[in-house]
Short mmCIF file of C-alpha atoms in Angstrom, two decimals:
data_model
loop_
_atom_site.label_atom_id
_atom_site.label_comp_id
_atom_site.label_asym_id
_atom_site.label_seq_id
_atom_site.Cartn_x
_atom_site.Cartn_y
_atom_site.Cartn_z
CA MET A 1 0.00 0.00 0.00
CA PRO A 2 1.32 3.50 -0.77
CA GLN A 3 2.39 5.72 2.11
CA LEU A 4 1.68 9.38 2.80
CA HIS A 5 3.99 11.18 5.21
CA HIS A 6 2.02 14.09 6.64
CA PHE A 7 1.22 16.22 9.68
CA THR A 8 -2.40 15.90 10.78
CA LEU A 9 -3.29 19.60 10.72
CA ASP A 10 -1.08 20.60 7.80
CA PRO A 11 -3.55 21.76 5.12
CA GLN A 12 -1.44 20.51 2.23
CA GLY A 13 -1.26 17.04 3.76
CA ARG A 14 -4.99 17.20 4.42
CA ARG A 15 -5.63 18.06 0.77
CA MET A 16 -3.61 15.02 -0.31
CA ARG A 17 -5.61 12.77 2.01
CA LEU A 18 -8.86 14.12 0.56
CA ALA A 19 -7.59 13.80 -3.00
CA LEU A 20 -6.44 10.21 -2.52
CA ALA A 21 -9.84 9.33 -1.08
CA GLU A 22 -11.61 11.01 -4.02
CA TYR A 23 -9.39 9.07 -6.42
CA GLY A 24 -10.30 5.89 -4.54
CA VAL A 25 -6.77 5.10 -3.35
CA ALA A 26 -6.02 3.93 0.19
CA ALA A 27 -2.68 4.91 1.71
CA THR A 28 -0.90 4.23 4.97
CA LEU A 29 -0.64 7.51 6.88
CA ILE A 30 2.67 8.21 8.60
CA GLU A 31 2.58 11.11 11.02
CA GLU A 32 5.43 13.58 10.90
CA ARG A 33 6.27 16.55 13.10
CA PRO A 34 7.11 19.62 11.01
CA TRP A 35 9.25 21.00 13.82
CA GLN A 36 11.20 17.74 14.15
CA PRO A 37 11.31 15.82 10.84
CA SER A 38 12.15 12.14 11.08
CA GLN A 39 15.23 10.71 9.42
CA THR A 40 12.93 8.83 7.06
CA LEU A 41 11.31 12.07 5.97
CA LEU A 42 14.71 13.71 5.51
CA ASP A 43 15.84 10.77 3.38
CA LEU A 44 12.73 11.14 1.22
CA ASN A 45 12.85 14.93 1.08
CA PRO A 46 16.06 16.66 2.23
CA ALA A 47 14.00 19.80 2.83
CA GLY A 48 12.37 17.93 5.71
CA LEU A 49 8.90 18.98 4.58
CA SER A 50 5.75 16.95 4.13
CA PRO A 51 3.61 15.78 2.43
CA VAL A 52 5.62 13.05 0.75
CA TYR A 53 3.95 10.19 -1.12
CA VAL A 54 5.71 6.84 -1.48
CA GLU A 55 4.53 4.29 -4.03
CA ASP A 56 4.60 0.54 -3.42
CA ASN A 57 7.78 0.29 -5.50
CA GLY A 58 9.55 2.88 -3.34
CA ALA A 59 9.27 5.78 -5.77
CA SER A 60 8.48 8.98 -3.92
CA VAL A 61 7.06 12.41 -4.74
CA ALA A 62 7.67 15.29 -2.35
CA GLY A 63 5.85 18.59 -2.00
CA ALA A 64 2.22 19.56 -2.46
CA GLU A 65 2.55 21.09 -5.93
CA ALA A 66 4.49 18.19 -7.44
CA LEU A 67 2.31 15.63 -5.70
CA THR A 68 -0.90 17.33 -6.84
CA GLU A 69 0.17 17.09 -10.48
CA TYR A 70 1.51 13.55 -10.06
CA LEU A 71 -1.72 12.24 -8.55
CA GLU A 72 -3.86 13.97 -11.17
CA GLU A 73 -1.74 12.59 -14.00
CA THR A 74 -1.62 9.04 -12.64
CA LEU A 75 -5.01 8.69 -10.94
CA GLY A 76 -7.25 11.37 -12.38
CA LYS A 77 -8.13 9.97 -15.79
CA GLU A 78 -11.52 8.57 -14.74
CA ARG A 79 -12.26 11.11 -12.03
CA PRO A 80 -10.21 14.27 -12.64
CA LEU A 81 -9.93 16.79 -9.85
CA VAL A 82 -8.65 19.43 -12.27
CA PRO A 83 -11.47 19.06 -14.80
CA GLY A 84 -12.78 20.92 -17.81
CA SER A 85 -11.31 23.21 -20.42
CA ALA A 86 -7.93 24.93 -20.16
CA LEU A 87 -9.69 28.00 -18.75
CA ALA A 88 -11.62 25.92 -16.22
CA ARG A 89 -8.46 24.16 -15.09
CA ALA A 90 -6.74 27.53 -14.70
CA GLU A 91 -9.52 28.62 -12.35
CA VAL A 92 -9.06 25.48 -10.26
CA ARG A 93 -5.33 26.18 -9.98
CA ARG A 94 -5.97 29.85 -9.17
CA LEU A 95 -8.14 28.93 -6.21
CA VAL A 96 -5.77 26.22 -4.99
CA ALA A 97 -3.02 28.85 -4.98
CA TRP A 98 -5.36 31.31 -3.23
CA PHE A 99 -5.76 28.94 -0.30
CA ASP A 100 -2.22 27.53 -0.25
CA ILE A 101 -0.58 30.97 -0.45
CA LYS A 102 -2.90 33.79 0.60
CA PHE A 103 -5.20 31.97 3.03
CA TYR A 104 -2.23 30.11 4.50
CA ALA A 105 -0.17 33.27 5.06
CA GLU A 106 -3.04 35.30 6.47
CA VAL A 107 -4.96 32.68 8.45
CA THR A 108 -3.75 29.08 8.64
CA GLU A 109 -0.09 29.63 9.44
CA PRO A 110 -0.49 32.20 12.24
CA VAL A 111 -3.40 30.35 13.85
CA LEU A 112 -1.84 26.87 13.68
CA THR A 113 1.59 28.12 14.68
CA GLU A 114 0.40 30.00 17.73
CA LYS A 115 -2.31 27.60 18.88
CA VAL A 116 -0.68 24.25 18.07
CA ILE A 117 2.96 24.36 16.98
CA ARG A 118 3.91 26.75 19.80
CA ARG A 119 3.10 23.99 22.28
CA PHE A 120 6.10 22.07 20.97
CA VAL A 121 8.50 24.74 19.72
CA ALA A 122 9.86 27.82 21.42
CA ALA A 123 10.15 31.11 19.53
CA PRO A 124 12.87 33.72 20.06
CA GLY A 125 11.75 35.91 22.94
CA ASN A 126 8.65 33.77 23.47
CA GLY A 127 8.81 30.58 25.51
CA ARG A 128 7.46 27.20 24.54
CA GLY A 129 3.74 26.95 25.17
CA SER A 130 3.28 30.73 25.12
CA PRO A 131 1.39 31.71 21.96
CA ASP A 132 1.47 35.17 20.49
CA MET A 133 -2.19 35.96 21.04
CA GLN A 134 -2.08 39.17 19.02
CA ARG A 135 -0.77 37.29 16.00
CA MET A 136 -3.41 34.58 16.39
CA ARG A 137 -6.23 37.11 16.75
CA ALA A 138 -5.02 38.90 13.61
CA GLY A 139 -5.18 35.62 11.71
CA LEU A 140 -8.71 34.93 12.91
CA GLN A 141 -9.75 38.43 11.94
CA MET A 142 -8.53 37.76 8.40
CA LEU A 143 -10.59 34.57 8.34
CA LYS A 144 -13.81 36.57 8.01
CA PRO A 145 -13.22 38.13 4.55
CA HIS A 146 -11.91 34.80 3.27
CA LEU A 147 -15.12 33.05 4.32
CA ASP A 148 -17.12 35.86 2.73
CA TYR A 149 -15.24 35.30 -0.55
CA LEU A 150 -15.77 31.56 -0.32
CA GLY A 151 -19.47 32.19 0.25
CA TYR A 152 -19.57 34.45 -2.81
CA LEU A 153 -18.03 31.71 -4.96
CA ALA A 154 -20.39 29.08 -3.55
CA GLU A 155 -23.41 31.24 -4.39
CA GLN A 156 -22.30 31.76 -7.98
CA ARG A 157 -21.30 28.18 -8.82
CA SER A 158 -22.19 24.57 -8.09
CA TRP A 159 -18.73 24.12 -6.56
CA LEU A 160 -16.02 26.69 -5.90
CA ALA A 161 -14.34 26.55 -9.31
CA GLY A 162 -17.34 25.59 -11.45
CA ASN A 163 -19.84 22.82 -12.04
CA ASP A 164 -17.72 19.98 -10.65
CA LEU A 165 -16.02 19.24 -7.37
CA SER A 166 -12.33 19.96 -7.85
CA LEU A 167 -9.03 20.44 -6.09
CA ALA A 168 -10.19 23.99 -5.36
CA ASP A 169 -12.84 22.60 -3.01
CA LEU A 170 -10.37 20.17 -1.46
CA ALA A 171 -7.81 22.92 -0.88
CA ALA A 172 -10.41 25.15 0.75
CA ALA A 173 -11.73 22.29 2.87
CA ALA A 174 -8.22 21.33 3.93
CA HIS A 175 -7.44 24.78 5.29
CA ILE A 176 -10.86 25.47 6.76
CA SER A 177 -11.12 22.07 8.43
CA ALA A 178 -7.81 22.67 10.20
CA ILE A 179 -9.18 25.90 11.67
CA ASP A 180 -12.52 24.23 12.39
CA TYR A 181 -10.70 21.46 14.29
CA LEU A 182 -9.61 24.17 16.69
CA GLY A 183 -13.17 25.50 17.03
CA GLU A 184 -12.25 28.94 15.72
CA ILE A 185 -15.02 29.44 13.14
CA ASN A 186 -18.32 31.09 14.02
CA TRP A 187 -20.40 29.38 11.37
CA ALA A 188 -23.52 31.37 12.24
CA ASP A 189 -21.86 34.41 10.67
CA HIS A 190 -21.16 32.56 7.41
CA PRO A 191 -24.23 30.50 6.45
CA VAL A 192 -23.37 30.15 2.75
CA ALA A 193 -19.84 28.97 3.52
CA GLN A 194 -21.32 26.63 6.13
CA THR A 195 -23.66 25.07 3.56
CA TRP A 196 -20.73 24.48 1.18
CA TYR A 197 -18.61 23.03 3.99
CA SER A 198 -21.45 20.77 5.09
CA ARG A 199 -21.69 19.38 1.55
CA ILE A 200 -18.01 18.55 1.29
CA LYS A 201 -17.80 17.38 4.91
CA SER A 202 -20.56 14.86 4.14
CA ARG A 203 -18.64 13.26 1.27
CA PRO A 204 -17.17 9.80 1.95
CA SER A 205 -13.69 11.18 1.23
CA PHE A 206 -13.91 13.46 4.26
CA ARG A 207 -14.18 10.51 6.64
CA VAL A 208 -10.38 10.23 6.59
CA LEU A 209 -10.26 13.56 8.47
CA LEU A 210 -13.08 13.11 10.95
CA GLY A 211 -11.06 10.93 13.31
CA ASP A 212 -8.15 13.36 13.55
CA THR A 213 -6.54 14.00 16.92
CA ILE A 214 -3.48 15.94 18.03
CA PRO A 215 -1.91 15.06 21.43
CA GLY A 216 -2.84 17.80 23.85
CA VAL A 217 -5.13 19.54 21.36
CA ALA A 218 -8.60 18.01 21.32
CA PRO A 219 -10.87 18.74 18.35
CA ALA A 220 -13.87 21.01 18.75
CA ALA A 221 -16.99 19.18 19.90
CA HIS A 222 -18.69 19.62 16.51
CA TYR A 223 -15.64 18.76 14.40
CA ALA A 224 -16.71 15.21 13.47
CA GLU A 225 -20.43 16.02 13.25
CA LEU A 226 -21.97 16.16 9.79
CA ASP A 227 -24.90 18.20 11.07
CA PHE A 228 -23.32 21.22 12.73
#
């Protein structure tokens, strides 16, 4: 069985788990710590970063961008996750980049770093276990316009990038589910985004995420509930 080296709350690893499930491929999940990469991970990717996918024959693909293209090229012929015309595929890639770059920089990274990673890693001038609350609050403040934009897209289209579920939806769900795990989304303020999230959360592929746990960081009470 293939292996996926990942960190549970890393949105890029979460997107790969969702994509593999949508493609219908089971993989053994190997947990990595981004602040302390294992020797195995370093051997597979000298950058020490996950996700890394390892085929049964030992061939490996490292990094979210390379792995996204590899999985689509090798597994996406019957059920593409970057579907449609060249223009439609460009829109999928635009939105994946939106979440992996803009959403990550403004929301996911500061919130996850300060609320989760800081429990395990000390920062200069800030002791281990002492989050920068101002930085975390700023990230959560930026969450609101992002959810408004997601809601706008969901109102205009069947799925975020068009008529079909795509990697754009998986990228958005990967980032948002990581924040939702921490209980930091007030869904009542974002009903359209909530409806979209409920749809994707109810897909069989999402079951791979519903049992997530991080030592010392319990998921929000509603995290695994389909009706929230």
